[in-house]
Amino acid sequence: MSNAARRIGTIAKKELVEFVRDWRTIVAILVIPLLMFPLLFILFPLLLASEAAEMENVVVEVIVQSNDLPNELGLLFNESNINITYEPLADHDFLSTPGIDEQRLRNSTVDSIVRLRGNGTVLEYSILYMSTSEQSQEARTRTFTVLSQWEQNETERRIVAAGLDPNETLDPLQWNGDFTESDVATQGEQAGMALSLFIPLVLAVWTFSSAIQPSIDMTAGERERGTLEALLGLPCSRMELLFGKWLAVATITGVGVLLQVAGLLFAIGYLASSDLISAPAISFTALVLLILAVLLFAIMVVAFELALAMRSHSVKEAGSILGPALLLILFPALFTQVINLDGIESFWFAIPVVNVLLALRELLMNRIVVSHIVIWLLSSTIYALGAALYAARQFRREDIVTSLS
Amino acid sequence: MGESLLSVRNVTKSFGEIEALSSVSLDIYEGEIIGLVGSNGAGKTTLLRLLSGVYRPSSGSITLGNGSPVSESRQYLGVVPESTGLYSRLTAWENIRYHSRLYGVSDEEAWKRTSFFATHLGMSDSLGRHTKGFSRGMRQKTALLRALAHAPRVLLLDEPTAGLDVTSARTVRQLVQDLGNQGGTVVYSTHQLAEAEQVCNRIVIIHNGDVRADGTPQELMEQTGTNRLEDAYVALTHDQARIRTEDSKPLSKWATWWRGLFTPAVPSEVIEDE
């Protein structure tokens, strides 16, 4: 091993040892990404289901105001899981005008009020409720279900009375066969399509955001704590210093991203067991290219962040620059999600950040388009080199030895 | 006088419009403890950073005895910056070993030298401790051990006793004197004249980026016709010390305007009093 490589290794190792000894950073950069998707995809739906079940058992109070309530509708109300109170309907120009009933909804003495008025062969209605109360919304939903049921029964009754077949009349266009058979895309391909909509976003945002803290700590942090000056007096070049620090940040970021993807795959595996989604079908070539794309992106992002952080005189200054810089990744990442990949123009694959994100989307869908690959590979390499040169320039600055403190 | 180990020739160092050092020349000889004395902002730290290769001269040259530029011969130097520069999540020994490895010294060799000097400084029991809880004195001693672990030919110390308690400062000074007695070469930056007189056998007075005087304390007093070193210093640095250094670059026009929005004016009575 050459002396330079040994020094780079020594610098990177020391940075990693310092990182590992700070448990708060470990939690922020390694544990949280590992748990994020399992929590989001498994626990969150369970929580929602539990809340929904709880809401189903809630007793809701509904007032039915009508002077000519159809008997069948009255029966449906009585059979429903709603506590009904009947009241005569007062005179209203429009049934939806709350009038004096507004106060009863506001002080929660009642969850919703349904008004019904016969007008010839039509039954007019309105449901008064308060959208900011979950219980009131639940009362409205249950009331609407009962009204819809009555409407369907009444519609069918009238169709039959007119001598027609309700099925043919209401559903003249009908599917024939197994719906799932008609899609020629395999489940793996469908999964690739679904994952391509958010995995690139996650990878891009997390690569950038997880590199922020270590980048700042190893540059502006060292500058602020005064450890950089002692380091700059050692017989190692500034480029060795940059490479050593880059290696450490890239390792931390890489492990963070890998853990996040592992958490994501675990969550997908859990969902796959419940037939919601399958594992994506990706060829070996696509997988290799995918790793290459992420690697080039990481080289660029980490070098860029190290450069920006090294320009800063303090941790605070670096944080206030790198925090908003996340938008440089976030906006293109969100924008890329809506670009149609069918017949996409090649120039998109030359735009910084967008190129890698589009490449990831294509590769996750197992689409290997040689012209696109050549463009993003070349452009990403150029951008990564540009970022590395920019970082090198910052590390060569003489004023990096001074700090605000 | 021994062999010239470091040779500074017409070195000027500028930071934008600020000239921190102007045309400085001096030789540092083997076995010397040379004191760089000057007020805050005089240019001592800039000169030390130039000597250690952290800064490059704007003009002039700094070479080692063998003629090689100092930036390419840093393995011969041991540096203790004012801030000590220790990593708080590493132990004292890990801090020392990290630098030693970057100097290309084996762990065994570094440990041998470290344990020898640690005994001298009363730090033997603290080498395995994380430096986070260290006092200023312990930090300074650790930084000294770190700078000595690779057996440097010249030791560069920037304000090594600043902020230390009496006992720690005395221990540090004693170590420096012992190193000098054993033929070591030390460049000792301080703004305390009494300390320089006690520790150093040669004093260089720097003021506003110029070398105002260079010699033994006796020579400086003779040069100025005074009986005390303090009087000699005052005579040599009678012009007002500057306040702008490389660390206080002027703000941009926009930054000045923005900061001015949130900076209250000095009360008028204060101005009148002055």
PDB file of C-alpha atoms in Angstrom, chain A residues 73-319:
ATOM      1  CA  LEU A  73     -86.199   4.827   4.581  1.00  0.00           C
ATOM      2  CA  GLY A  74     -87.436   4.978   8.175  1.00  0.00           C
ATOM      3  CA  LEU A  75     -86.885   1.225   8.452  1.00  0.00           C
ATOM      4  CA  LEU A  76     -83.365   1.512   7.039  1.00  0.00           C
ATOM      5  CA  PHE A  77     -82.541   4.252   9.567  1.00  0.00           C
ATOM      6  CA  ASN A  78     -83.871   2.149  12.428  1.00  0.00           C
ATOM      7  CA  GLU A  79     -81.762  -0.870  11.319  1.00  0.00           C
ATOM      8  CA  SER A  80     -78.564   1.204  10.987  1.00  0.00           C
ATOM      9  CA  ASN A  81     -75.879   1.773  13.662  1.00  0.00           C
ATOM     10  CA  ILE A  82     -77.059   5.340  14.195  1.00  0.00           C
ATOM     11  CA  ASN A  83     -78.945   6.740  17.165  1.00  0.00           C
ATOM     12  CA  ILE A  84     -81.858   8.445  15.413  1.00  0.00           C
ATOM     13  CA  THR A  85     -84.137  11.145  16.777  1.00  0.00           C
ATOM     14  CA  TYR A  86     -87.027  12.265  14.567  1.00  0.00           C
ATOM     15  CA  GLU A  87     -88.158  15.866  14.380  1.00  0.00           C
ATOM     16  CA  PRO A  88     -90.627  17.715  12.170  1.00  0.00           C
ATOM     17  CA  LEU A  89     -89.040  19.703   9.354  1.00  0.00           C
ATOM     18  CA  ALA A  90     -89.363  23.480   9.657  1.00  0.00           C
ATOM     19  CA  ASP A  91     -89.818  25.773   6.657  1.00  0.00           C
ATOM     20  CA  HIS A  92     -86.585  26.275   4.722  1.00  0.00           C
ATOM     21  CA  ASP A  93     -85.962  27.858   1.323  1.00  0.00           C
ATOM     22  CA  PHE A  94     -82.939  25.606   0.990  1.00  0.00           C
ATOM     23  CA  LEU A  95     -82.464  22.496   3.113  1.00  0.00           C
ATOM     24  CA  SER A  96     -78.714  23.075   3.315  1.00  0.00           C
ATOM     25  CA  THR A  97     -79.076  26.372   5.222  1.00  0.00           C
ATOM     26  CA  PRO A  98     -78.218  25.447   8.845  1.00  0.00           C
ATOM     27  CA  GLY A  99     -80.203  28.293  10.514  1.00  0.00           C
ATOM     28  CA  ILE A 100     -80.801  27.672  14.194  1.00  0.00           C
ATOM     29  CA  ASP A 101     -79.451  24.094  13.890  1.00  0.00           C
ATOM     30  CA  GLU A 102     -75.907  25.390  13.478  1.00  0.00           C
ATOM     31  CA  GLN A 103     -75.507  25.863  17.226  1.00  0.00           C
ATOM     32  CA  ARG A 104     -76.560  22.258  17.971  1.00  0.00           C
ATOM     33  CA  LEU A 105     -73.804  20.976  15.674  1.00  0.00           C
ATOM     34  CA  ARG A 106     -71.236  23.402  17.060  1.00  0.00           C
ATOM     35  CA  ASN A 107     -71.836  22.471  20.708  1.00  0.00           C
ATOM     36  CA  SER A 108     -71.898  18.749  19.778  1.00  0.00           C
ATOM     37  CA  THR A 109     -75.352  18.006  21.211  1.00  0.00           C
ATOM     38  CA  VAL A 110     -75.896  16.222  17.907  1.00  0.00           C
ATOM     39  CA  ASP A 111     -73.392  14.802  15.384  1.00  0.00           C
ATOM     40  CA  SER A 112     -75.337  15.459  12.202  1.00  0.00           C
ATOM     41  CA  ILE A 113     -78.780  16.522  11.018  1.00  0.00           C
ATOM     42  CA  VAL A 114     -80.443  15.089   7.931  1.00  0.00           C
ATOM     43  CA  ARG A 115     -83.316  17.046   6.347  1.00  0.00           C
ATOM     44  CA  LEU A 116     -85.714  15.327   3.949  1.00  0.00           C
ATOM     45  CA  ARG A 117     -88.537  16.878   1.938  1.00  0.00           C
ATOM     46  CA  GLY A 118     -90.743  15.308  -0.747  1.00  0.00           C
ATOM     47  CA  ASN A 119     -90.988  17.246  -3.998  1.00  0.00           C
ATOM     48  CA  GLY A 120     -93.214  15.366  -6.461  1.00  0.00           C
ATOM     49  CA  THR A 121     -91.506  12.081  -7.263  1.00  0.00           C
ATOM     50  CA  VAL A 122     -88.189  13.314  -5.880  1.00  0.00           C
ATOM     51  CA  LEU A 123     -87.049  13.230  -2.252  1.00  0.00           C
ATOM     52  CA  GLU A 124     -84.837  16.275  -1.569  1.00  0.00           C
ATOM     53  CA  TYR A 125     -82.247  16.055   1.194  1.00  0.00           C
ATOM     54  CA  SER A 126     -79.292  17.682   2.882  1.00  0.00           C
ATOM     55  CA  ILE A 127     -76.960  16.515   5.640  1.00  0.00           C
ATOM     56  CA  LEU A 128     -75.695  19.165   8.037  1.00  0.00           C
ATOM     57  CA  TYR A 129     -72.427  18.352   9.793  1.00  0.00           C
ATOM     58  CA  MET A 130     -69.183  19.840  11.050  1.00  0.00           C
ATOM     59  CA  SER A 131     -66.152  18.773   8.996  1.00  0.00           C
ATOM     60  CA  THR A 132     -63.672  19.551  11.768  1.00  0.00           C
ATOM     61  CA  SER A 133     -65.251  16.917  14.039  1.00  0.00           C
ATOM     62  CA  GLU A 134     -64.325  13.305  13.206  1.00  0.00           C
ATOM     63  CA  GLN A 135     -67.468  12.047  14.964  1.00  0.00           C
ATOM     64  CA  SER A 136     -69.642  14.410  12.936  1.00  0.00           C
ATOM     65  CA  GLN A 137     -67.961  13.215   9.735  1.00  0.00           C
ATOM     66  CA  GLU A 138     -68.583   9.615  10.762  1.00  0.00           C
ATOM     67  CA  ALA A 139     -72.283  10.431  11.399  1.00  0.00           C
ATOM     68  CA  ARG A 140     -72.507  12.009   7.947  1.00  0.00           C
ATOM     69  CA  THR A 141     -70.885   8.967   6.313  1.00  0.00           C
ATOM     70  CA  ARG A 142     -73.273   6.530   8.026  1.00  0.00           C
ATOM     71  CA  THR A 143     -76.280   8.693   7.164  1.00  0.00           C
ATOM     72  CA  PHE A 144     -75.155   8.908   3.556  1.00  0.00           C
ATOM     73  CA  THR A 145     -74.780   5.109   3.407  1.00  0.00           C
ATOM     74  CA  VAL A 146     -78.408   4.673   4.528  1.00  0.00           C
ATOM     75  CA  LEU A 147     -79.634   7.275   2.027  1.00  0.00           C
ATOM     76  CA  SER A 148     -77.650   5.654  -0.790  1.00  0.00           C
ATOM     77  CA  GLN A 149     -79.105   2.264   0.057  1.00  0.00           C
ATOM     78  CA  TRP A 150     -82.639   3.677  -0.080  1.00  0.00           C
ATOM     79  CA  GLU A 151     -81.846   5.475  -3.362  1.00  0.00           C
ATOM     80  CA  GLN A 152     -80.594   2.234  -4.949  1.00  0.00           C
ATOM     81  CA  ASN A 153     -83.645   0.278  -3.786  1.00  0.00           C
ATOM     82  CA  GLU A 154     -85.965   3.025  -4.999  1.00  0.00           C
ATOM     83  CA  THR A 155     -84.193   3.257  -8.380  1.00  0.00           C
ATOM     84  CA  GLU A 156     -84.474  -0.488  -8.938  1.00  0.00           C
ATOM     85  CA  ARG A 157     -88.124  -0.448  -7.861  1.00  0.00           C
ATOM     86  CA  ARG A 158     -88.933   2.301 -10.392  1.00  0.00           C
ATOM     87  CA  ILE A 159     -87.027   0.504 -13.210  1.00  0.00           C
ATOM     88  CA  VAL A 160     -88.929  -2.719 -12.511  1.00  0.00           C
ATOM     89  CA  ALA A 161     -92.177  -0.714 -12.380  1.00  0.00           C
ATOM     90  CA  ALA A 162     -91.337   0.634 -15.860  1.00  0.00           C
ATOM     91  CA  GLY A 163     -90.979  -2.926 -17.141  1.00  0.00           C
ATOM     92  CA  LEU A 164     -87.146  -2.815 -17.515  1.00  0.00           C
ATOM     93  CA  ASP A 165     -84.291  -5.010 -16.189  1.00  0.00           C
ATOM     94  CA  PRO A 166     -82.337  -3.095 -13.513  1.00  0.00           C
ATOM     95  CA  ASN A 167     -79.027  -4.869 -14.318  1.00  0.00           C
ATOM     96  CA  GLU A 168     -79.162  -4.091 -18.064  1.00  0.00           C
ATOM     97  CA  THR A 169     -80.414  -0.569 -17.488  1.00  0.00           C
ATOM     98  CA  LEU A 170     -77.902   0.457 -14.843  1.00  0.00           C
ATOM     99  CA  ASP A 171     -74.885  -1.497 -16.159  1.00  0.00           C
ATOM    100  CA  PRO A 172     -75.045  -1.693 -19.960  1.00  0.00           C
ATOM    101  CA  LEU A 173     -71.203  -2.034 -20.283  1.00  0.00           C
ATOM    102  CA  GLN A 174     -69.882  -5.104 -18.443  1.00  0.00           C
ATOM    103  CA  TRP A 175     -66.384  -6.644 -18.083  1.00  0.00           C
ATOM    104  CA  ASN A 176     -65.963 -10.220 -19.241  1.00  0.00           C
ATOM    105  CA  GLY A 177     -63.351 -12.551 -17.741  1.00  0.00           C
ATOM    106  CA  ASP A 178     -60.645 -12.245 -15.036  1.00  0.00           C
ATOM    107  CA  PHE A 179     -59.648  -8.613 -14.643  1.00  0.00           C
ATOM    108  CA  THR A 180     -56.082  -9.404 -13.455  1.00  0.00           C
ATOM    109  CA  GLU A 181     -55.349 -11.549 -16.551  1.00  0.00           C
ATOM    110  CA  SER A 182     -55.732  -8.632 -18.932  1.00  0.00           C
ATOM    111  CA  ASP A 183     -52.491  -6.874 -17.792  1.00  0.00           C
ATOM    112  CA  VAL A 184     -49.514  -8.473 -19.576  1.00  0.00           C
ATOM    113  CA  ALA A 185     -47.047  -6.888 -17.133  1.00  0.00           C
ATOM    114  CA  THR A 186     -45.878  -9.397 -14.537  1.00  0.00           C
ATOM    115  CA  GLN A 187     -46.304  -8.712 -10.845  1.00  0.00           C
ATOM    116  CA  GLY A 188     -42.544  -8.105 -10.605  1.00  0.00           C
ATOM    117  CA  GLU A 189     -42.729  -5.536 -13.382  1.00  0.00           C
ATOM    118  CA  GLN A 190     -45.670  -3.845 -11.746  1.00  0.00           C
ATOM    119  CA  ALA A 191     -43.735  -3.735  -8.494  1.00  0.00           C
ATOM    120  CA  GLY A 192     -40.758  -2.180 -10.337  1.00  0.00           C
ATOM    121  CA  MET A 193     -43.075   0.464 -11.754  1.00  0.00           C
ATOM    122  CA  ALA A 194     -44.543   1.239  -8.336  1.00  0.00           C
ATOM    123  CA  LEU A 195     -41.159   1.338  -6.618  1.00  0.00           C
ATOM    124  CA  SER A 196     -39.622   3.478  -9.375  1.00  0.00           C
ATOM    125  CA  LEU A 197     -41.961   6.237  -8.285  1.00  0.00           C
ATOM    126  CA  PHE A 198     -40.438   6.644  -4.856  1.00  0.00           C
ATOM    127  CA  ILE A 199     -37.187   4.673  -4.453  1.00  0.00           C
ATOM    128  CA  PRO A 200     -35.193   7.208  -6.541  1.00  0.00           C
ATOM    129  CA  LEU A 201     -36.676  10.007  -4.471  1.00  0.00           C
ATOM    130  CA  VAL A 202     -35.782   8.249  -1.223  1.00  0.00           C
ATOM    131  CA  LEU A 203     -32.269   7.402  -2.380  1.00  0.00           C
ATOM    132  CA  ALA A 204     -31.576  10.937  -3.594  1.00  0.00           C
ATOM    133  CA  VAL A 205     -32.976  12.747  -0.599  1.00  0.00           C
ATOM    134  CA  TRP A 206     -31.490  10.393   1.959  1.00  0.00           C
ATOM    135  CA  THR A 207     -28.064  10.329   0.294  1.00  0.00           C
ATOM    136  CA  PHE A 208     -27.967  14.103   0.480  1.00  0.00           C
ATOM    137  CA  SER A 209     -29.497  14.541   3.916  1.00  0.00           C
ATOM    138  CA  SER A 210     -27.523  11.796   5.662  1.00  0.00           C
ATOM    139  CA  ALA A 211     -24.264  13.266   4.372  1.00  0.00           C
ATOM    140  CA  ILE A 212     -25.018  16.719   5.791  1.00  0.00           C
ATOM    141  CA  GLN A 213     -24.165  16.085   9.440  1.00  0.00           C
ATOM    142  CA  PRO A 214     -20.905  14.136   8.918  1.00  0.00           C
ATOM    143  CA  SER A 215     -19.782  16.554   6.195  1.00  0.00           C
ATOM    144  CA  ILE A 216     -20.245  19.509   8.507  1.00  0.00           C
ATOM    145  CA  ASP A 217     -18.669  17.748  11.475  1.00  0.00           C
ATOM    146  CA  MET A 218     -15.569  16.748   9.519  1.00  0.00           C
ATOM    147  CA  THR A 219     -14.982  20.161   7.963  1.00  0.00           C
ATOM    148  CA  ALA A 220     -16.615  23.205   9.568  1.00  0.00           C
ATOM    149  CA  GLY A 221     -16.760  21.287  12.853  1.00  0.00           C
ATOM    150  CA  GLU A 222     -13.025  20.626  12.767  1.00  0.00           C
ATOM    151  CA  ARG A 223     -12.447  24.213  11.767  1.00  0.00           C
ATOM    152  CA  GLU A 224     -14.551  25.489  14.663  1.00  0.00           C
ATOM    153  CA  ARG A 225     -13.004  23.150  17.230  1.00  0.00           C
ATOM    154  CA  GLY A 226      -9.502  24.104  16.074  1.00  0.00           C
ATOM    155  CA  THR A 227      -8.512  20.548  15.167  1.00  0.00           C
ATOM    156  CA  LEU A 228      -8.049  21.377  11.505  1.00  0.00           C
ATOM    157  CA  GLU A 229      -4.986  23.549  12.027  1.00  0.00           C
ATOM    158  CA  ALA A 230      -3.095  20.743  13.737  1.00  0.00           C
ATOM    159  CA  LEU A 231      -4.100  18.434  10.893  1.00  0.00           C
ATOM    160  CA  LEU A 232      -2.982  20.841   8.169  1.00  0.00           C
ATOM    161  CA  GLY A 233       0.506  20.964   9.648  1.00  0.00           C
ATOM    162  CA  LEU A 234       0.961  17.205   9.151  1.00  0.00           C
ATOM    163  CA  PRO A 235       2.854  15.708   6.228  1.00  0.00           C
ATOM    164  CA  CYS A 236      -0.275  14.698   4.361  1.00  0.00           C
ATOM    165  CA  SER A 237      -1.563  16.644   1.393  1.00  0.00           C
ATOM    166  CA  ARG A 238      -4.885  18.417   1.407  1.00  0.00           C
ATOM    167  CA  MET A 239      -6.072  16.045  -1.293  1.00  0.00           C
ATOM    168  CA  GLU A 240      -5.336  13.101   0.985  1.00  0.00           C
ATOM    169  CA  LEU A 241      -7.296  14.890   3.666  1.00  0.00           C
ATOM    170  CA  LEU A 242     -10.217  15.417   1.287  1.00  0.00           C
ATOM    171  CA  PHE A 243     -10.187  11.802   0.073  1.00  0.00           C
ATOM    172  CA  GLY A 244      -9.984  10.465   3.616  1.00  0.00           C
ATOM    173  CA  LYS A 245     -12.920  12.559   4.718  1.00  0.00           C
ATOM    174  CA  TRP A 246     -14.845  11.810   1.549  1.00  0.00           C
ATOM    175  CA  LEU A 247     -14.331   8.100   2.114  1.00  0.00           C
ATOM    176  CA  ALA A 248     -15.646   8.384   5.665  1.00  0.00           C
ATOM    177  CA  VAL A 249     -18.729  10.437   4.728  1.00  0.00           C
ATOM    178  CA  ALA A 250     -19.442   8.196   1.739  1.00  0.00           C
ATOM    179  CA  THR A 251     -19.194   5.104   3.956  1.00  0.00           C
ATOM    180  CA  ILE A 252     -21.572   6.560   6.530  1.00  0.00           C
ATOM    181  CA  THR A 253     -23.985   7.718   3.834  1.00  0.00           C
ATOM    182  CA  GLY A 254     -23.715   4.408   1.983  1.00  0.00           C
ATOM    183  CA  VAL A 255     -24.471   2.403   5.112  1.00  0.00           C
ATOM    184  CA  GLY A 256     -27.376   4.746   5.943  1.00  0.00           C
ATOM    185  CA  VAL A 257     -28.867   4.387   2.459  1.00  0.00           C
ATOM    186  CA  LEU A 258     -28.330   0.618   2.453  1.00  0.00           C
ATOM    187  CA  LEU A 259     -30.084   0.313   5.803  1.00  0.00           C
ATOM    188  CA  GLN A 260     -32.937   2.415   4.534  1.00  0.00           C
ATOM    189  CA  VAL A 261     -33.289   0.256   1.427  1.00  0.00           C
ATOM    190  CA  ALA A 262     -33.094  -2.842   3.662  1.00  0.00           C
ATOM    191  CA  GLY A 263     -35.910  -1.427   5.781  1.00  0.00           C
ATOM    192  CA  LEU A 264     -37.861  -0.658   2.628  1.00  0.00           C
ATOM    193  CA  LEU A 265     -37.367  -4.175   1.246  1.00  0.00           C
ATOM    194  CA  PHE A 266     -38.410  -5.641   4.586  1.00  0.00           C
ATOM    195  CA  ALA A 267     -41.577  -3.561   4.502  1.00  0.00           C
ATOM    196  CA  ILE A 268     -42.196  -4.608   0.883  1.00  0.00           C
ATOM    197  CA  GLY A 269     -41.631  -8.223   1.891  1.00  0.00           C
ATOM    198  CA  TYR A 270     -44.242  -7.799   4.598  1.00  0.00           C
ATOM    199  CA  LEU A 271     -46.672  -6.202   2.176  1.00  0.00           C
ATOM    200  CA  ALA A 272     -45.892  -8.900  -0.440  1.00  0.00           C
ATOM    201  CA  SER A 273     -46.977 -11.535   2.045  1.00  0.00           C
ATOM    202  CA  SER A 274     -50.347  -9.795   2.089  1.00  0.00           C
ATOM    203  CA  ASP A 275     -50.455  -9.691  -1.767  1.00  0.00           C
ATOM    204  CA  LEU A 276     -50.296  -5.911  -1.921  1.00  0.00           C
ATOM    205  CA  ILE A 277     -47.025  -5.734  -3.826  1.00  0.00           C
ATOM    206  CA  SER A 278     -44.397  -8.107  -5.229  1.00  0.00           C
ATOM    207  CA  ALA A 279     -40.616  -7.967  -5.327  1.00  0.00           C
ATOM    208  CA  PRO A 280     -39.460  -5.983  -8.379  1.00  0.00           C
ATOM    209  CA  ALA A 281     -38.078  -7.979 -11.307  1.00  0.00           C
ATOM    210  CA  ILE A 282     -34.649  -6.507 -12.111  1.00  0.00           C
ATOM    211  CA  SER A 283     -31.965  -8.102 -14.290  1.00  0.00           C
ATOM    212  CA  PHE A 284     -28.353  -8.406 -13.114  1.00  0.00           C
ATOM    213  CA  THR A 285     -27.242  -5.748 -15.633  1.00  0.00           C
ATOM    214  CA  ALA A 286     -29.878  -3.331 -14.380  1.00  0.00           C
ATOM    215  CA  LEU A 287     -28.806  -3.997 -10.807  1.00  0.00           C
ATOM    216  CA  VAL A 288     -25.123  -3.293 -11.596  1.00  0.00           C
ATOM    217  CA  LEU A 289     -26.058  -0.099 -13.442  1.00  0.00           C
ATOM    218  CA  LEU A 290     -28.318   0.907 -10.579  1.00  0.00           C
ATOM    219  CA  ILE A 291     -25.473   0.586  -8.074  1.00  0.00           C
ATOM    220  CA  LEU A 292     -23.186   2.520 -10.447  1.00  0.00           C
ATOM    221  CA  ALA A 293     -25.718   5.333 -10.757  1.00  0.00           C
ATOM    222  CA  VAL A 294     -26.075   5.594  -6.967  1.00  0.00           C
ATOM    223  CA  LEU A 295     -22.289   5.525  -6.570  1.00  0.00           C
ATOM    224  CA  LEU A 296     -21.723   8.347  -9.051  1.00  0.00           C
ATOM    225  CA  PHE A 297     -24.493  10.327  -7.420  1.00  0.00           C
ATOM    226  CA  ALA A 298     -22.959   9.773  -3.975  1.00  0.00           C
ATOM    227  CA  ILE A 299     -19.510  10.867  -5.217  1.00  0.00           C
ATOM    228  CA  MET A 300     -21.011  14.081  -6.520  1.00  0.00           C
ATOM    229  CA  VAL A 301     -23.258  14.810  -3.547  1.00  0.00           C
ATOM    230  CA  VAL A 302     -20.700  14.058  -0.824  1.00  0.00           C
ATOM    231  CA  ALA A 303     -17.950  16.059  -2.582  1.00  0.00           C
ATOM    232  CA  PHE A 304     -20.362  18.952  -3.082  1.00  0.00           C
ATOM    233  CA  GLU A 305     -21.412  18.920   0.570  1.00  0.00           C
ATOM    234  CA  LEU A 306     -17.838  18.657   1.832  1.00  0.00           C
ATOM    235  CA  ALA A 307     -16.941  21.624  -0.362  1.00  0.00           C
ATOM    236  CA  LEU A 308     -19.829  23.766   0.871  1.00  0.00           C
ATOM    237  CA  ALA A 309     -19.177  22.833   4.486  1.00  0.00           C
ATOM    238  CA  MET A 310     -15.463  23.549   4.126  1.00  0.00           C
ATOM    239  CA  ARG A 311     -16.236  27.016   2.787  1.00  0.00           C
ATOM    240  CA  SER A 312     -18.146  27.778   5.991  1.00  0.00           C
ATOM    241  CA  HIS A 313     -16.448  29.334   8.997  1.00  0.00           C
ATOM    242  CA  SER A 314     -18.604  27.559  11.568  1.00  0.00           C
ATOM    243  CA  VAL A 315     -21.003  24.667  12.067  1.00  0.00           C
ATOM    244  CA  LYS A 316     -23.896  27.124  12.221  1.00  0.00           C
ATOM    245  CA  GLU A 317     -22.957  28.719   8.929  1.00  0.00           C
ATOM    246  CA  ALA A 318     -22.492  25.325   7.278  1.00  0.00           C
ATOM    247  CA  GLY A 319     -25.886  24.160   8.547  1.00  0.00           C
TER     248      GLY A 319
END
